[in-house]
Short mmCIF file of C-alpha atoms in Angstrom, two decimals:
data_model
loop_
_atom_site.label_atom_id
_atom_site.label_comp_id
_atom_site.label_asym_id
_atom_site.label_seq_id
_atom_site.Cartn_x
_atom_site.Cartn_y
_atom_site.Cartn_z
CA MET A 1 112.73 9.89 -142.28
CA SER A 2 115.44 7.26 -141.97
CA LYS A 3 115.34 3.96 -143.76
CA ASP A 4 115.51 2.19 -140.39
CA ASN A 5 112.09 3.59 -139.46
CA ILE A 6 110.39 2.51 -142.68
CA ASP A 7 108.88 -0.89 -143.25
CA THR A 8 108.92 -2.40 -146.70
CA MET A 9 106.43 -1.16 -149.25
CA PRO A 10 103.03 -2.93 -149.38
CA ALA A 11 103.56 -6.37 -150.88
CA ASN A 12 101.28 -5.90 -153.85
CA ARG A 13 99.80 -3.30 -156.14
CA ARG A 14 96.33 -3.66 -154.67
CA GLU A 15 97.50 -2.70 -151.18
CA PHE A 16 99.48 0.24 -152.54
CA LEU A 17 96.52 1.60 -154.53
CA SER A 18 94.27 1.32 -151.50
CA LEU A 19 96.52 3.81 -149.69
CA PHE A 20 95.17 6.50 -152.00
CA SER A 21 91.49 5.70 -151.58
CA THR A 22 90.98 8.22 -148.77
CA LEU A 23 92.59 10.93 -150.94
CA GLY A 24 90.05 10.31 -153.70
CA LEU A 25 92.77 9.40 -156.22
CA THR A 26 91.89 5.79 -157.00
CA SER A 27 89.84 6.88 -160.02
CA THR A 28 92.96 8.47 -161.59
CA LEU A 29 96.11 6.98 -163.08
CA PHE A 30 98.27 8.62 -160.43
CA PRO A 31 98.58 5.75 -157.89
CA GLY A 32 99.28 3.20 -160.61
CA VAL A 33 102.00 5.32 -162.20
CA LEU A 34 103.59 5.94 -158.80
CA TRP A 35 103.50 2.21 -158.03
CA ALA A 36 105.29 1.49 -161.30
CA GLN A 37 108.06 3.92 -160.34
CA VAL A 38 108.45 2.27 -156.95
CA GLN A 39 108.86 -1.13 -158.62
CA VAL A 40 111.28 0.04 -161.30
CA LYS A 41 113.48 1.92 -158.82
CA LYS A 42 113.05 -0.71 -156.08
CA ALA A 43 112.51 2.21 -153.71
CA ASP A 44 112.06 1.95 -149.96
CA VAL A 45 110.59 5.42 -149.73
CA ILE A 46 108.59 7.68 -152.05
CA THR A 47 110.28 10.97 -153.02
CA LYS A 48 109.07 14.33 -154.34
CA GLU A 49 110.67 13.57 -157.68
CA MET A 50 108.59 10.41 -157.98
CA LEU A 51 105.41 12.34 -157.17
CA ALA A 52 106.23 15.02 -159.77
CA ALA A 53 106.98 12.45 -162.46
CA SER A 54 103.72 10.61 -161.70
CA GLU A 55 101.77 13.85 -162.02
CA GLN A 56 103.20 14.50 -165.49
CA ILE A 57 102.32 11.03 -166.75
CA SER A 58 98.88 10.72 -165.17
CA GLY A 59 97.67 14.25 -165.96
CA VAL A 60 96.88 15.36 -162.40
CA HIS A 61 98.46 18.36 -160.70
CA PHE A 62 99.08 19.27 -157.07
CA THR A 63 100.37 22.29 -155.23
CA GLU A 64 103.65 22.16 -153.34
CA ALA A 65 101.71 22.06 -150.06
CA GLN A 66 99.63 19.12 -151.32
CA ARG A 67 102.77 17.24 -152.38
CA GLU A 68 104.33 17.74 -148.95
CA MET A 69 101.19 16.49 -147.26
CA MET A 70 100.87 13.49 -149.58
CA LEU A 71 104.53 12.56 -149.23
CA GLU A 72 104.39 12.56 -145.45
CA TRP A 73 101.04 10.77 -145.38
CA VAL A 74 102.06 7.92 -147.68
CA ASN A 75 105.43 7.26 -146.08
CA ASP A 76 104.08 7.51 -142.52
CA ASN A 77 100.95 5.42 -142.97
CA ARG A 78 101.80 2.65 -145.42
CA SER A 79 103.37 0.48 -142.70
CA LEU A 80 100.28 0.99 -140.53
CA TYR A 81 98.03 -0.22 -143.34
CA SER A 82 100.28 -3.23 -143.79
CA ASP A 83 100.04 -4.07 -140.07
CA ILE A 84 96.25 -3.79 -140.13
CA ARG A 85 96.04 -6.26 -143.01
CA LYS A 86 98.06 -8.80 -141.04
CA VAL A 87 95.23 -9.06 -138.50
CA HIS A 88 92.98 -11.97 -139.47
CA LEU A 89 89.26 -11.36 -139.01
CA ASP A 90 87.01 -14.33 -139.56
CA ILE A 91 83.86 -13.69 -141.58
CA SER A 92 81.84 -14.45 -138.44
CA VAL A 93 83.21 -11.34 -136.68
CA ALA A 94 80.60 -8.60 -136.76
CA PRO A 95 81.73 -5.10 -137.83
CA ALA A 96 82.30 -2.52 -135.10
CA LEU A 97 79.21 -0.32 -135.00
CA HIS A 98 80.13 1.86 -132.03
CA PHE A 99 83.02 2.79 -129.78
CA ASN A 100 82.61 2.30 -126.05
CA PRO A 101 85.33 3.96 -123.93
CA ILE A 102 83.97 2.53 -120.66
CA LEU A 103 86.39 -0.02 -119.24
CA PRO A 104 85.28 -3.02 -117.16
CA GLY A 105 84.44 -1.96 -113.60
CA MET A 106 83.84 1.68 -114.44
CA LYS A 107 80.43 3.07 -113.41
CA PHE A 108 78.74 6.35 -114.24
CA LYS A 109 75.47 8.03 -113.39
CA LYS A 110 72.96 7.32 -116.14
CA GLU A 111 70.25 9.78 -115.15
CA GLN A 112 69.52 12.32 -117.89
CA LEU A 113 69.73 15.73 -116.25
CA PRO A 114 68.03 18.76 -117.79
CA VAL A 115 70.21 21.10 -119.83
CA GLN A 116 70.87 24.39 -118.07
CA PHE A 117 72.14 27.45 -119.91
CA SER A 118 73.78 30.48 -118.37
CA GLU A 119 71.57 33.48 -117.89
CA ALA A 120 72.30 36.42 -120.16
CA VAL A 121 72.64 39.80 -118.53
CA ASN A 122 70.41 42.62 -119.69
CA LEU A 123 71.76 43.47 -123.12
CA LYS A 124 71.13 46.35 -125.47
CA LEU A 125 71.71 46.24 -129.20
CA PRO A 126 74.77 48.36 -130.12
CA LYS A 127 74.32 51.19 -132.58
CA LYS A 128 76.64 49.39 -134.98
CA LEU A 129 75.22 45.94 -135.63
CA GLU A 130 78.58 44.41 -136.57
CA GLU A 131 79.70 44.84 -132.95
CA VAL A 132 77.65 41.73 -132.06
CA ALA A 133 79.59 39.57 -134.54
CA TYR A 134 81.51 37.83 -131.74
CA TRP A 135 78.70 37.70 -129.21
CA ASN A 136 77.83 34.21 -128.01
CA ILE A 137 74.60 32.39 -128.80
CA ILE A 138 73.00 33.15 -125.43
CA GLU A 139 73.55 36.88 -125.98
CA LEU A 140 72.34 36.83 -129.58
CA ALA A 141 69.31 34.77 -128.60
CA GLN A 142 68.35 37.36 -126.02
CA LEU A 143 68.45 40.10 -128.63
CA ILE A 144 66.17 38.06 -130.89
CA ARG A 145 63.82 36.91 -128.12
CA THR A 146 63.38 40.47 -126.81
CA ASN A 147 62.70 41.74 -130.35
CA GLN A 148 65.74 44.03 -130.37
CA ILE A 149 66.89 42.51 -133.64
CA ARG A 150 65.40 40.45 -136.43
CA SER A 151 66.94 37.19 -137.55
CA VAL A 152 67.01 38.60 -141.10
CA ASP A 153 69.20 41.52 -140.01
CA LEU A 154 71.56 39.25 -138.09
CA THR A 155 71.75 36.83 -141.02
CA GLU A 156 72.51 39.56 -143.55
CA MET A 157 75.23 40.96 -141.28
CA TYR A 158 77.01 37.59 -141.03
CA LEU A 159 76.66 36.96 -144.78
CA THR A 160 78.20 40.37 -145.47
CA ARG A 161 81.14 39.57 -143.19
CA LEU A 162 81.70 36.20 -144.84
CA LYS A 163 81.80 37.80 -148.28
CA LYS A 164 84.11 40.54 -147.03
CA TYR A 165 86.72 38.26 -145.45
CA ASN A 166 86.40 35.02 -147.40
CA SER A 167 88.98 35.98 -150.05
CA MET A 168 91.54 36.16 -147.24
CA LEU A 169 90.34 33.35 -144.97
CA LYS A 170 89.11 30.93 -147.68
CA CYS A 171 86.54 29.55 -145.28
CA VAL A 172 83.40 29.33 -147.43
CA VAL A 173 82.82 26.66 -150.06
CA THR A 174 79.18 27.45 -150.86
CA TYR A 175 76.94 30.30 -149.72
CA THR A 176 73.36 29.26 -148.92
CA GLU A 177 72.10 32.83 -149.02
CA ALA A 178 68.66 32.28 -150.53
CA LEU A 179 67.93 29.49 -148.07
CA ALA A 180 69.27 31.58 -145.18
CA ILE A 181 67.04 34.57 -145.93
CA GLN A 182 64.03 32.28 -146.29
CA GLN A 183 64.75 30.56 -142.96
CA ALA A 184 65.43 33.89 -141.21
CA GLN A 185 62.16 35.39 -142.49
CA ARG A 186 60.26 32.36 -141.25
CA ALA A 187 61.97 32.64 -137.85
CA ASP A 188 60.99 36.32 -137.58
CA GLU A 189 57.38 35.52 -138.49
CA GLU A 190 57.16 32.71 -135.94
CA ILE A 191 58.72 34.77 -133.15
CA ALA A 192 56.43 37.70 -133.91
CA ALA A 193 53.49 35.31 -133.63
CA GLY A 194 54.68 34.13 -130.21
CA LYS A 195 56.04 30.78 -131.43
CA TYR A 196 59.55 30.99 -130.02
CA ARG A 197 61.30 27.62 -130.43
CA GLY A 198 64.20 28.25 -128.08
CA LEU A 199 67.82 29.32 -127.86
CA LEU A 200 68.75 28.59 -131.52
CA HIS A 201 65.67 30.14 -133.09
CA GLY A 202 66.82 32.64 -135.73
CA ILE A 203 70.55 32.11 -135.01
CA PRO A 204 72.78 31.92 -138.16
CA TRP A 205 75.21 29.02 -138.41
CA GLY A 206 77.57 27.37 -140.92
CA ALA A 207 77.98 23.67 -141.73
CA LYS A 208 81.38 22.12 -142.45
CA ASP A 209 81.29 20.83 -146.00
CA ILE A 210 81.35 17.20 -144.92
CA ILE A 211 77.76 17.75 -143.74
CA ALA A 212 75.03 17.21 -146.32
CA LYS A 213 72.31 19.76 -147.06
CA LYS A 214 69.79 18.76 -149.71
CA GLY A 215 70.03 20.90 -152.84
CA TYR A 216 73.60 22.09 -152.19
CA PRO A 217 77.00 20.55 -153.00
CA THR A 218 78.75 18.50 -150.32
CA THR A 219 82.31 18.49 -151.61
CA TRP A 220 84.28 16.98 -148.70
CA GLY A 221 86.89 19.60 -149.66
CA ALA A 222 87.99 17.50 -152.66
CA ALA A 223 88.07 18.70 -156.26
CA LEU A 224 86.77 15.33 -157.44
CA TYR A 225 83.54 15.96 -155.53
CA LYS A 226 82.97 19.65 -156.32
CA GLN A 227 79.65 18.88 -158.03
CA GLN A 228 78.46 16.21 -155.59
CA ILE A 229 74.96 16.78 -154.23
CA ILE A 230 73.67 14.37 -151.59
CA ASP A 231 69.90 14.25 -151.85
CA GLU A 232 69.12 14.37 -148.15
CA ASP A 233 69.82 16.42 -145.05
CA ALA A 234 72.33 15.27 -142.45
CA THR A 235 70.82 14.63 -139.02
CA VAL A 236 72.60 17.65 -137.51
CA VAL A 237 71.15 19.88 -140.26
CA ARG A 238 67.66 18.54 -139.69
CA ARG A 239 67.84 18.99 -135.94
CA LEU A 240 69.21 22.52 -136.12
CA GLU A 241 66.52 23.49 -138.62
CA ASP A 242 63.88 21.99 -136.33
CA ALA A 243 65.28 24.28 -133.62
CA GLY A 244 64.91 27.28 -135.96
CA ALA A 245 68.58 27.87 -136.77
CA VAL A 246 69.52 29.59 -140.04
CA LEU A 247 72.07 27.95 -142.37
CA ILE A 248 74.13 30.66 -144.11
CA ALA A 249 77.01 28.71 -145.70
CA LYS A 250 78.80 25.42 -146.26
CA LEU A 251 82.23 25.97 -144.70
CA SER A 252 85.60 24.67 -145.79
CA THR A 253 87.05 21.39 -144.61
CA GLY A 254 90.43 19.96 -145.51
CA GLU A 255 90.39 17.58 -148.46
CA LEU A 256 88.41 14.55 -147.30
CA ALA A 257 88.54 16.02 -143.78
CA HIS A 258 92.35 15.96 -143.74
CA SER A 259 94.41 19.06 -142.82
CA ASP A 260 93.40 22.64 -143.69
CA ILE A 261 93.97 22.47 -147.47
CA TRP A 262 91.00 22.09 -149.80
CA PHE A 263 90.44 22.67 -153.52
CA GLY A 264 89.83 26.38 -152.92
CA GLY A 265 93.10 26.94 -151.08
CA GLN A 266 94.27 26.83 -147.48
CA THR A 267 91.82 27.93 -144.81
CA LYS A 268 93.35 30.53 -142.51
CA THR A 269 92.43 32.35 -139.35
CA PRO A 270 93.53 35.82 -138.24
CA TRP A 271 95.15 34.34 -135.11
#
């Protein structure tokens, strides 16, 4: 990044420290130590050497990938933060509560049409259960609805696959196995009693770990929040549970929903 493309550093320490709030670092000494280096060296840009020195002094440690991400993020976004702070908002201006993409003059139909799902063809359960691992929800739902498979069996199969591949993919933060088996058993009992709730009934699913489930950690992918438990269910969790879905795991999200790197490593896919 050339010096010509970089605005001056934030004018004061407060603005600089606020850059690190979304990284969860404001409770550490790291931003303050880095700010001191910037002032002493009268730097226009933050370097890897400055990050490394700040780590040593403040007692926090990052991987090389995290340093690269932090370096790019700080140098790219600090001028944007500065520009935002130049915009004067009077105290009478109400906060933005929603985003409306409809421009003046644009019109759309407002009638709520019924949801229509594709029809599943006649399906038979394969001899090897794991062959259905990549089947879509409509296909899995047909197997459950026609009593070809129990939700418990499907749930255990997906849990087994997660445990088998997670060391390579690093995609699971927290298993919710006990909860999953309990929900799957309840789904099987309800379906057997003729109380089929619909397409998601008995279907296993995973929640990104920015989504709260009562009784389980919601870490936001950040080491600082590894033990955080939010004492309520997110709306999406509540609605899926009302539909009979089975929560099997809290899945990885980049640190504070940024990138693919979290405190357990870098989430990967086989593609």
